Short mmCIF file of N, CA, C and O and ligand atoms in Angstrom, two decimals:
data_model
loop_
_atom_site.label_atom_id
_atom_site.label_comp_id
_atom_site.label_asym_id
_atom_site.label_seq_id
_atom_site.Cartn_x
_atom_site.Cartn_y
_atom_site.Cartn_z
N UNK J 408 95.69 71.40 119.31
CA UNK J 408 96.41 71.50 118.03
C UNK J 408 96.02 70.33 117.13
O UNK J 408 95.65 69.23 117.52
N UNK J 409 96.14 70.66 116.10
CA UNK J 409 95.73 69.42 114.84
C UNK J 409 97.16 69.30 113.97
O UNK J 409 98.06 70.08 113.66
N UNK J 410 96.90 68.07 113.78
CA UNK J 410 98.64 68.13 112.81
C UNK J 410 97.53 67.28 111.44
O UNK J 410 96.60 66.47 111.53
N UNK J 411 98.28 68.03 110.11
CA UNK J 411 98.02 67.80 109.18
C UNK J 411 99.26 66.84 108.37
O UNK J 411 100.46 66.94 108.59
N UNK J 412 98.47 65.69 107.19
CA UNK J 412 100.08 65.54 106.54
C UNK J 412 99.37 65.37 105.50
O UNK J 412 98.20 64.99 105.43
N UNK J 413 100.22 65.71 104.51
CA UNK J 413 100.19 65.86 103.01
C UNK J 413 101.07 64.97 102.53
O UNK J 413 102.16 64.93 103.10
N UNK J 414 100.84 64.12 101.48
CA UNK J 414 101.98 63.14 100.52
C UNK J 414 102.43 63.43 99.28
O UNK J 414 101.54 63.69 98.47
N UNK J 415 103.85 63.48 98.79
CA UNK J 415 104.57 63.58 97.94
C UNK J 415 105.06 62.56 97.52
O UNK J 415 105.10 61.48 98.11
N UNK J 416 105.57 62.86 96.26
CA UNK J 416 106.49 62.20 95.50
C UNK J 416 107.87 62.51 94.67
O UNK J 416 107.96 63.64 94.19
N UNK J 417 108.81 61.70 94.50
CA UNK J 417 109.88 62.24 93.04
C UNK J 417 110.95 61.23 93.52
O UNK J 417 111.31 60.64 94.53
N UNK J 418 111.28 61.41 91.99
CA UNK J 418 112.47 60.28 91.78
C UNK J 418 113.61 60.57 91.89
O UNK J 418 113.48 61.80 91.79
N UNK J 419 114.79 60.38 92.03
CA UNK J 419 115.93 60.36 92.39
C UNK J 419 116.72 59.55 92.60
O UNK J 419 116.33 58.48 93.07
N UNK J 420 117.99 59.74 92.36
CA UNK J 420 118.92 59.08 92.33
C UNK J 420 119.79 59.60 93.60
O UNK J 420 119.77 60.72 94.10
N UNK J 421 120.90 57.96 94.16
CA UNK J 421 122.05 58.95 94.63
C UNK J 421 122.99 57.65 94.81
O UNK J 421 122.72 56.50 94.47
N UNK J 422 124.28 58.15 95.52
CA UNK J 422 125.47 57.15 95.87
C UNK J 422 124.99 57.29 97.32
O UNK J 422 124.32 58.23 97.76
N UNK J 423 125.49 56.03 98.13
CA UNK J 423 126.06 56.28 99.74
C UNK J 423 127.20 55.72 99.49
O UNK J 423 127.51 54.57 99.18
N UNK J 424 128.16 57.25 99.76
CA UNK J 424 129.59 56.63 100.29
C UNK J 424 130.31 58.23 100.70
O UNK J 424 130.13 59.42 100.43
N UNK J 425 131.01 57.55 101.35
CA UNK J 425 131.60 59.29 102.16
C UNK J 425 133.03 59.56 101.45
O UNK J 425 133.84 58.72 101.82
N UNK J 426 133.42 60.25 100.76
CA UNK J 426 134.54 60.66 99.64
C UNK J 426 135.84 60.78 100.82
O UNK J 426 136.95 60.69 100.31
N UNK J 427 135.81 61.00 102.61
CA UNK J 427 136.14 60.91 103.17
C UNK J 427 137.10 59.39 103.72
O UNK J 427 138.22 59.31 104.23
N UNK J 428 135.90 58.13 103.29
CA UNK J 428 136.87 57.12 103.77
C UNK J 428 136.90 56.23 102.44
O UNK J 428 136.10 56.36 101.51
N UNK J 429 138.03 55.24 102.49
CA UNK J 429 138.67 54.62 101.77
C UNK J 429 137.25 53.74 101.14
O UNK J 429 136.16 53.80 101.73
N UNK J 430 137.46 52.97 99.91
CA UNK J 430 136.47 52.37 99.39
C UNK J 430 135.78 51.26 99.92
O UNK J 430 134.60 50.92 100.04
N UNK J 431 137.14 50.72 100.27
CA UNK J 431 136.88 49.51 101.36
C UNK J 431 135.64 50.08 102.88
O UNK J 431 134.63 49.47 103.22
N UNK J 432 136.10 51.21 103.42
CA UNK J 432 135.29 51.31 104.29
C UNK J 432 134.08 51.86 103.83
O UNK J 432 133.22 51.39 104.58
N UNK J 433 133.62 52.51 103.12
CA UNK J 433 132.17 52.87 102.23
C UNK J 433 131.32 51.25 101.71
O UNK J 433 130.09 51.11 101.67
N UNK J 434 132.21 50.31 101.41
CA UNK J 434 131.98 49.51 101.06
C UNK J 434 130.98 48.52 102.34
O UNK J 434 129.82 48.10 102.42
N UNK J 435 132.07 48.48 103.08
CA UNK J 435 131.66 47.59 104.30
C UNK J 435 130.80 48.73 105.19
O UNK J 435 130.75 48.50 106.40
N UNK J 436 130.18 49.81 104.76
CA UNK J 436 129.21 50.98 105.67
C UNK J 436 128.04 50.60 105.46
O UNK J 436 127.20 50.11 106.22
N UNK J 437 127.99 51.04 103.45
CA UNK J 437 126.77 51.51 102.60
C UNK J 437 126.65 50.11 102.02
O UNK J 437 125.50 49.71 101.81
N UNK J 438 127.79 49.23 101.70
CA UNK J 438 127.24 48.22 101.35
C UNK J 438 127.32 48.31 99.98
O UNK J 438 128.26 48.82 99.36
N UNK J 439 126.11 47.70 99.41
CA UNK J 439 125.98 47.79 97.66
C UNK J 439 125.43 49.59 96.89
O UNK J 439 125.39 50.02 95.74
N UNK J 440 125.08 50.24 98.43
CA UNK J 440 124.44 51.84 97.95
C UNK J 440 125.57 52.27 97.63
O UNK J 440 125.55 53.18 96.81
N UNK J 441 126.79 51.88 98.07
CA UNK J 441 128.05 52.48 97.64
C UNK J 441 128.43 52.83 96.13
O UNK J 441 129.02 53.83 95.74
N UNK J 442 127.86 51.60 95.23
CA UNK J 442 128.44 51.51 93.68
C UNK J 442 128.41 52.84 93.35
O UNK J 442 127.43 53.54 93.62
N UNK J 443 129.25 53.21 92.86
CA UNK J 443 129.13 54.98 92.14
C UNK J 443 128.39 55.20 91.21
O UNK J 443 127.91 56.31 90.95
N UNK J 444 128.15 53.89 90.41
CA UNK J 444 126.95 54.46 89.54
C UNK J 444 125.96 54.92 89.95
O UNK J 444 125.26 55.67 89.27
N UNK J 445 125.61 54.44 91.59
CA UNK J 445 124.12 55.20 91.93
C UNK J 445 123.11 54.31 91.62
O UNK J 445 123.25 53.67 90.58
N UNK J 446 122.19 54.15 92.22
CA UNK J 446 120.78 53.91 91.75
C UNK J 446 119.56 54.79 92.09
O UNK J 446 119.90 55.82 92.67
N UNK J 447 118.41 54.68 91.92
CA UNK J 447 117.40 55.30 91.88
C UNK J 447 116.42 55.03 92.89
O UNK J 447 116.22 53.82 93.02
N UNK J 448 115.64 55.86 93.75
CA UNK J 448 114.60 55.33 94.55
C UNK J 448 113.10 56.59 93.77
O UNK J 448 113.09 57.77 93.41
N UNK J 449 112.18 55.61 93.84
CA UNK J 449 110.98 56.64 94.06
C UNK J 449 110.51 57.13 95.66
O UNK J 449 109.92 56.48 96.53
N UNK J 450 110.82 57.97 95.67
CA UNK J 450 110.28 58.75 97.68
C UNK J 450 109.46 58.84 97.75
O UNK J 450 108.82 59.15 96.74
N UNK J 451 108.97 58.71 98.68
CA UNK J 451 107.58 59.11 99.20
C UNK J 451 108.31 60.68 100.27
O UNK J 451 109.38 60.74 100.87
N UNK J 452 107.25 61.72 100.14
CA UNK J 452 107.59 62.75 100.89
C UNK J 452 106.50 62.90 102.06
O UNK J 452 105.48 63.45 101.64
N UNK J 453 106.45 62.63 103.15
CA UNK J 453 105.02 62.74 103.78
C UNK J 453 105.27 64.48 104.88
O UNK J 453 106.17 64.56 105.71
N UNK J 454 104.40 65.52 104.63
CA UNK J 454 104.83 66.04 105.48
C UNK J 454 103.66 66.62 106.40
O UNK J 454 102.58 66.74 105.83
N UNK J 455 103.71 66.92 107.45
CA UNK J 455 102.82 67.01 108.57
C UNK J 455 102.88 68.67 108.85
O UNK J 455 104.07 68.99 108.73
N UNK J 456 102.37 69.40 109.06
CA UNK J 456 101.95 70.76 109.29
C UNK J 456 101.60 70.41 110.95
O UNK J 456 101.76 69.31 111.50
N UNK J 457 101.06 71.73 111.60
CA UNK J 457 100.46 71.38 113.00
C UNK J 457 100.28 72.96 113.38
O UNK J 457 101.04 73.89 113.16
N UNK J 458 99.03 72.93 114.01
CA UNK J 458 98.50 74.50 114.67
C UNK J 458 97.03 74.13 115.16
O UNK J 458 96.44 73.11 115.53
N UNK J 459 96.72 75.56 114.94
CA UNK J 459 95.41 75.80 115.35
C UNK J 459 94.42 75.94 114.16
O UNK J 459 94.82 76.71 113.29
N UNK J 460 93.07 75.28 113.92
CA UNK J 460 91.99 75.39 112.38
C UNK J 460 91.78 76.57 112.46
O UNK J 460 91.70 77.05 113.59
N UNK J 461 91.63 77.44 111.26
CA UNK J 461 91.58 78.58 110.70
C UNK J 461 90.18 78.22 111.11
O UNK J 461 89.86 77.03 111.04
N UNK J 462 89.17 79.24 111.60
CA UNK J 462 87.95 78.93 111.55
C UNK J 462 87.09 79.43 110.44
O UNK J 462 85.91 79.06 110.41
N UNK J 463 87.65 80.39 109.36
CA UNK J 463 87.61 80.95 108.15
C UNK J 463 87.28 79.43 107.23
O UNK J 463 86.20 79.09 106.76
N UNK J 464 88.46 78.78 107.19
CA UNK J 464 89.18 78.04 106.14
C UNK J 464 88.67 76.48 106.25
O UNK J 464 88.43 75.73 105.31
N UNK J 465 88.55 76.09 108.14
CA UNK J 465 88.71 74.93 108.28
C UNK J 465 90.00 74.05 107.93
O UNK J 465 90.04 72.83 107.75
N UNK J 466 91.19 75.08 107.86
CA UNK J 466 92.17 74.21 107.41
C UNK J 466 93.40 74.79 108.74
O UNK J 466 93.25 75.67 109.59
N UNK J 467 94.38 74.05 108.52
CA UNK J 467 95.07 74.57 109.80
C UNK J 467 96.77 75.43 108.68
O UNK J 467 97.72 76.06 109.14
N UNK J 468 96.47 75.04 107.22
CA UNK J 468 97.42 75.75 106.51
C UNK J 468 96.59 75.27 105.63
O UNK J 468 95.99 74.20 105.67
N UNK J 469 96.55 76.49 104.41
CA UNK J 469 95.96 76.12 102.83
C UNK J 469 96.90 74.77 102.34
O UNK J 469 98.06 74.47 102.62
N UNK J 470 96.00 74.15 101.58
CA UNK J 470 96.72 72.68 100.75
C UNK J 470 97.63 73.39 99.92
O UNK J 470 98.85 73.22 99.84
N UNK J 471 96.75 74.37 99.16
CA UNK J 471 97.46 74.75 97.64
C UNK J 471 98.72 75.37 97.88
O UNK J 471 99.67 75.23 97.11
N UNK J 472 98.79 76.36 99.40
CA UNK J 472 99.81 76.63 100.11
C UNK J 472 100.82 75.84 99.85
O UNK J 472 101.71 75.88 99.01
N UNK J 473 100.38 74.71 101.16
CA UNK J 473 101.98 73.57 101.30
C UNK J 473 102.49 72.92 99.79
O UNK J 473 103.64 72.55 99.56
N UNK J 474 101.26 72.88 98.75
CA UNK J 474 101.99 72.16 97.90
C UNK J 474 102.45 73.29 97.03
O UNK J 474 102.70 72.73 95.96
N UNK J 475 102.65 74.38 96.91
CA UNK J 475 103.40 75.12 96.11
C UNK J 475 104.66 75.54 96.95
O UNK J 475 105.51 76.06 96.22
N UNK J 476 104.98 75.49 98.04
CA UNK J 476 105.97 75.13 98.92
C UNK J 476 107.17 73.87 98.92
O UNK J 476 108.39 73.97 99.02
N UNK J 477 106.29 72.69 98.77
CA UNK J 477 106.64 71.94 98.54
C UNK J 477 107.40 71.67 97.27
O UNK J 477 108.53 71.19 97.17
N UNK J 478 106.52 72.09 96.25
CA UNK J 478 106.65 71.74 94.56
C UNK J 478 107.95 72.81 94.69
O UNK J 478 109.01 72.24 94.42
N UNK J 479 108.09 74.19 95.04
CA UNK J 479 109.17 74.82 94.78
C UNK J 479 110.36 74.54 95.55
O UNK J 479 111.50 74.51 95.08
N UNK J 480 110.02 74.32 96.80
CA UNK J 480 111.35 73.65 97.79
C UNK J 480 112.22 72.47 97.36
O UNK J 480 113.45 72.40 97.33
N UNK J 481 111.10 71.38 96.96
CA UNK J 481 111.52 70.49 97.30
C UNK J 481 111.45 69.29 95.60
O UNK J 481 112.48 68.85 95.11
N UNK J 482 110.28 69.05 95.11
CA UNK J 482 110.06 68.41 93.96
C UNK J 482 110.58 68.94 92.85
O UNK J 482 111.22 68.28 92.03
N UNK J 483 110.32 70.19 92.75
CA UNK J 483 111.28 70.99 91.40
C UNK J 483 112.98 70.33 91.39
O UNK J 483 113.52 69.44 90.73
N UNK J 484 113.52 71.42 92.64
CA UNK J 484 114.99 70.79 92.07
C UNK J 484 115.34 69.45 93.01
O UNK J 484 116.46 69.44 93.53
N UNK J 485 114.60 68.53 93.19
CA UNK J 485 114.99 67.14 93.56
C UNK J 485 114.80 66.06 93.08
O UNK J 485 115.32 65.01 93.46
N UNK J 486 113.46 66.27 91.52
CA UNK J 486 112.95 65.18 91.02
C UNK J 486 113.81 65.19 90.11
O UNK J 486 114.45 66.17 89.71
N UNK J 487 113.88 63.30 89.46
CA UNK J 487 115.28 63.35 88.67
C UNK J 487 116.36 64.13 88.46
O UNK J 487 116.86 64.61 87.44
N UNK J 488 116.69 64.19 89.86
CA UNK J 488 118.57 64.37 90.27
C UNK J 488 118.85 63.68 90.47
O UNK J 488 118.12 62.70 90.55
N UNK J 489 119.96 63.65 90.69
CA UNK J 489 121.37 62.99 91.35
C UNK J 489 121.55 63.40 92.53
O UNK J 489 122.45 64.24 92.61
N UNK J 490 120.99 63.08 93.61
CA UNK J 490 121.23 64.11 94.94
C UNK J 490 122.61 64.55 95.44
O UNK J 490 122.90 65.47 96.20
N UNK J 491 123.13 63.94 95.03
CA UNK J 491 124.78 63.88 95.66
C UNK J 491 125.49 65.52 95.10
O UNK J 491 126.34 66.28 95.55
N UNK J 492 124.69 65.50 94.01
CA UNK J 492 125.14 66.64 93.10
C UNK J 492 124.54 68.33 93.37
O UNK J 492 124.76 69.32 92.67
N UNK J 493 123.92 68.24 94.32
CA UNK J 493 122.42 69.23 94.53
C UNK J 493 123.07 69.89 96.29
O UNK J 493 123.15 69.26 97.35
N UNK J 494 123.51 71.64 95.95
CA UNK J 494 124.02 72.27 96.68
C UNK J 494 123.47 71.85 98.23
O UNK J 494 124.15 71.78 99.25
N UNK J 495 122.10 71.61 98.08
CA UNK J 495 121.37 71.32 99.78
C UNK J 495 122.23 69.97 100.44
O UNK J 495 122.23 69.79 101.65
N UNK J 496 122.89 69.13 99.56
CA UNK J 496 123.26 67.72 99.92
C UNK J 496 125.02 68.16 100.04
O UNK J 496 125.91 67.41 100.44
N UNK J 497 125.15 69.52 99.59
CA UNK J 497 127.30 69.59 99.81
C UNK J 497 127.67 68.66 100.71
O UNK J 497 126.78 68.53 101.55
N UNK J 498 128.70 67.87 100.92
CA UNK J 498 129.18 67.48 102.19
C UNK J 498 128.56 66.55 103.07
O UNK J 498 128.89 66.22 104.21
N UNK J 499 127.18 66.02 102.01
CA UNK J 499 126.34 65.81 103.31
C UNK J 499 126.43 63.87 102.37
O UNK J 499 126.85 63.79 101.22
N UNK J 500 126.02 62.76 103.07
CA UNK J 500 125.64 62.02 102.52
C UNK J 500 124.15 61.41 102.40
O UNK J 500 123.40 61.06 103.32
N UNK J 501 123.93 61.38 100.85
CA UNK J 501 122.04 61.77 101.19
C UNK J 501 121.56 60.46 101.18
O UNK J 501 121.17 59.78 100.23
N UNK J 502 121.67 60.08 102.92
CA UNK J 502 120.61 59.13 103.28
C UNK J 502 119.07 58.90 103.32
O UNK J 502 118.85 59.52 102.28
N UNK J 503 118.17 58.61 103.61
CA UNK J 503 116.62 59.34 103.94
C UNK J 503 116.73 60.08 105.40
O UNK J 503 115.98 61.02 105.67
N UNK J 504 117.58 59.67 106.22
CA UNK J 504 117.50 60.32 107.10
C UNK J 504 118.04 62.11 106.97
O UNK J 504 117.42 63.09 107.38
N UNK J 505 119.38 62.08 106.26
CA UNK J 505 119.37 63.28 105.95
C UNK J 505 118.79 63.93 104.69
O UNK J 505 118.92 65.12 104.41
N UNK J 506 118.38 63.35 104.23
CA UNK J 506 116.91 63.91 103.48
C UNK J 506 115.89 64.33 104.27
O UNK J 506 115.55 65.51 104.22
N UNK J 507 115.39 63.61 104.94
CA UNK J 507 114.40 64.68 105.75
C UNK J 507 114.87 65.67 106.79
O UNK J 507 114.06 66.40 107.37
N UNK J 508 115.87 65.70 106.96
CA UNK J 508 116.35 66.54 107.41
C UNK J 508 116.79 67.59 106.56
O UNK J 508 116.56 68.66 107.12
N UNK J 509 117.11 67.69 105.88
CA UNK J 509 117.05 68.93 104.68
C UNK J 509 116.15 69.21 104.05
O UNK J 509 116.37 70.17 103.32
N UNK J 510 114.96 68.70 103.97
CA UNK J 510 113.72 68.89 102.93
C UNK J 510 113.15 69.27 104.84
O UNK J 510 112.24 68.75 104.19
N UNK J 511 112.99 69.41 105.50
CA UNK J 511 112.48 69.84 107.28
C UNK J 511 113.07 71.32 106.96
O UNK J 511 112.44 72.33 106.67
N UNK J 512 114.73 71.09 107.12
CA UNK J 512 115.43 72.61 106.88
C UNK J 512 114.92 73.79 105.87
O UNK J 512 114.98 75.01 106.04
N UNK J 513 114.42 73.10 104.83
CA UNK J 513 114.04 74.10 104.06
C UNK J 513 112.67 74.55 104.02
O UNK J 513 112.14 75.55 103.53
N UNK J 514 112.22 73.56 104.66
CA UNK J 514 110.56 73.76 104.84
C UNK J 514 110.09 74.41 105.44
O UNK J 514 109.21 75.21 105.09
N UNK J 515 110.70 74.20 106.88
CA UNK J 515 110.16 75.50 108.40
C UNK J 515 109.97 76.50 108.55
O UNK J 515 108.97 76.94 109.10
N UNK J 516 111.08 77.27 108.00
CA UNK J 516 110.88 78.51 108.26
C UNK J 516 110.01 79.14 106.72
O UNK J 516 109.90 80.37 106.69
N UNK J 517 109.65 78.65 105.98
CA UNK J 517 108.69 79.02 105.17
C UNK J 517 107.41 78.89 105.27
O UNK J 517 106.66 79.78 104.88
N UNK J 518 106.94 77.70 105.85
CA UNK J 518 106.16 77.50 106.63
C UNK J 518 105.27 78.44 107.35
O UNK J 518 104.08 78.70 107.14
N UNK J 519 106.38 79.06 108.56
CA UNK J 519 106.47 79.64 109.69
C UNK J 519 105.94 81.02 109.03
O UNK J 519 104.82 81.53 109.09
N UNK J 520 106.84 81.34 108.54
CA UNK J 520 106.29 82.69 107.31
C UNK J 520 105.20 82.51 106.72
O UNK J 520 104.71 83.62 106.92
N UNK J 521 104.57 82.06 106.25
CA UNK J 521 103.18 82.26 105.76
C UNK J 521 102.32 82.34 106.46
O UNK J 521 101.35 82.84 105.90
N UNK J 522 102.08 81.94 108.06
CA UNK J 522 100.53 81.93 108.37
C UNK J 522 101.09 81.62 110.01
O UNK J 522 102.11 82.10 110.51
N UNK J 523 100.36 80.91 110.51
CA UNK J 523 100.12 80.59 111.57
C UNK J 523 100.56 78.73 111.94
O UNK J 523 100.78 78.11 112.98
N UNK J 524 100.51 78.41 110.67
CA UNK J 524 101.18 76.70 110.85
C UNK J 524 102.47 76.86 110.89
O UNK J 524 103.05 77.69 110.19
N UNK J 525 103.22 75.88 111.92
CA UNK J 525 104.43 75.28 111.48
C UNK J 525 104.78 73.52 111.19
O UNK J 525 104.05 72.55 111.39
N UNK J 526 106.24 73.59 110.61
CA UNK J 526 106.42 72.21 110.26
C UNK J 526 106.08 71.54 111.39
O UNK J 526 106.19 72.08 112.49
N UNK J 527 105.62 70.29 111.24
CA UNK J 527 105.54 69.05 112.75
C UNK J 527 106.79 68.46 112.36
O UNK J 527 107.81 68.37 113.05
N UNK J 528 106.56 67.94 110.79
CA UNK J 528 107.53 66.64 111.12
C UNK J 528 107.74 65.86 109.32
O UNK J 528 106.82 65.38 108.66
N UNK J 529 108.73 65.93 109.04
CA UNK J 529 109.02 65.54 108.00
C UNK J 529 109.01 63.60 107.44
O UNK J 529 109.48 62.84 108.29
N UNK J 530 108.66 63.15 106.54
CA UNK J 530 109.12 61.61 106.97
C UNK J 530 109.76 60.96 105.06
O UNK J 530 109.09 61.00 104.02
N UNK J 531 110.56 60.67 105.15
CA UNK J 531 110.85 60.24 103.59
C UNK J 531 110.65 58.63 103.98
O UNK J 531 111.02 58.05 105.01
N UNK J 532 109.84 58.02 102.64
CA UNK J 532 109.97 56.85 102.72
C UNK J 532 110.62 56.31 101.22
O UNK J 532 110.14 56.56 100.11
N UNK J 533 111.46 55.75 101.42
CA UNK J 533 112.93 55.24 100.71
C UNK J 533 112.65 54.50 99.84
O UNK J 533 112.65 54.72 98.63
N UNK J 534 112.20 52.92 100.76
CA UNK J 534 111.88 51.73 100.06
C UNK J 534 111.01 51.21 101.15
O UNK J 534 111.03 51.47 102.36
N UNK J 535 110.10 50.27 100.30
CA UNK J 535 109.03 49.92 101.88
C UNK J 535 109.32 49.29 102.77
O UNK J 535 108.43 48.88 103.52
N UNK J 536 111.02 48.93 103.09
CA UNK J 536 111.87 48.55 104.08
C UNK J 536 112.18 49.85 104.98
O UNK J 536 112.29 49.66 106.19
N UNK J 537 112.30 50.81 104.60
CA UNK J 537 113.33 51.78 104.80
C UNK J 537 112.57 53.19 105.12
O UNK J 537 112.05 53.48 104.05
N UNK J 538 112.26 54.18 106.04
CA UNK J 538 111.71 55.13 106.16
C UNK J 538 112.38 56.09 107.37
O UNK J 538 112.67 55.59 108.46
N UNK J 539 112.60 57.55 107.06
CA UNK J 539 113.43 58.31 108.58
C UNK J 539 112.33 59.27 108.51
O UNK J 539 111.54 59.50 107.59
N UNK J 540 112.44 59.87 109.88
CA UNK J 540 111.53 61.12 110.13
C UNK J 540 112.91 62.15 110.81
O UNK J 540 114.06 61.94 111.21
N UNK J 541 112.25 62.99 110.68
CA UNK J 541 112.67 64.34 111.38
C UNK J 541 111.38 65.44 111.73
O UNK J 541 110.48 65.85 111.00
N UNK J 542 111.71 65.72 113.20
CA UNK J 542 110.78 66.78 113.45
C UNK J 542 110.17 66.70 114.88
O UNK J 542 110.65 66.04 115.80
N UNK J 543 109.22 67.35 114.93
CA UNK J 543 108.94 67.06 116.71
C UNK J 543 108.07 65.82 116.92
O UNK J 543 107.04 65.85 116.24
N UNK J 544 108.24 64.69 117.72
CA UNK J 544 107.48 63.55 118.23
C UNK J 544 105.90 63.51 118.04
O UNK J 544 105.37 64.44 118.64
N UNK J 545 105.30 62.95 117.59
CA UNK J 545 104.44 62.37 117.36
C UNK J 545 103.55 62.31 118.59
O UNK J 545 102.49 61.69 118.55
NI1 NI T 1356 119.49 54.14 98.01
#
């Protein structure tokens, strides 16, 4: 098997704080991500494909494929949002970790549907401190 990864981008905004606990405890969780005004990160989206090379194609999924996948999944309605605000994030608090875990969720089984590749492995990188993956091990 060959695993492929492709890199993204988009900007966004969000809060960390759970509407669940008191301010004080969001405070002492998330820290300064808490402020409600929100701030902004630029992401990095890295995502990894994995199968068998088309021996047609030499590719193990078309590029133009994943990135019109991508661009509609994921960059359309995520670049300059507010994530907090964005039905995929309801309930959820949008860390990078559960960011790639929802940008994974929406990815797979589309993926899976087109061809013969599936997702490997999702990875958002936050800030160049800060990076989560989701997906199968490396
Ligand atoms: Ni942040």
């Amino acid at each position: 098997l060959i695993r492929v990864t492709r890199r993204y981008r988009f900007p966004a905004a969000h809060v960390l704080s759970n509407p669940a606990f008191s301010d004080e405890k969001n405070q002492a969780i998330f820290g300064k991500c808490a402020n409600p005004a929100g701030h902004g990160h630029n992401y990095g989206v890295e995502v990894s494909v994995t199968g068998e090379i088309d021996p047609q194609t030499g590719q193990v999924m078309p590029v133009e494929l994943l990135d019109r996948l991508v661009d509609d999944l994921v960059l359309q309605p995520m670049s300059h949002r507010f994530l907090n605000d964005l039905d995929a994030f309801r309930g959820k608090v949008p860390t990078a970790e559960v960011i790639a875990r929802v940008v994974y969720d929406l990815l797979a089984p589309e993926v899976v549907a087109r061809g013969h590749a599936r997702l490997a492995r999702v990875r958002i990188v936050e800030t160049s401190r800060n990076t989560a993956e989701y997906g199968e091990p490396t």
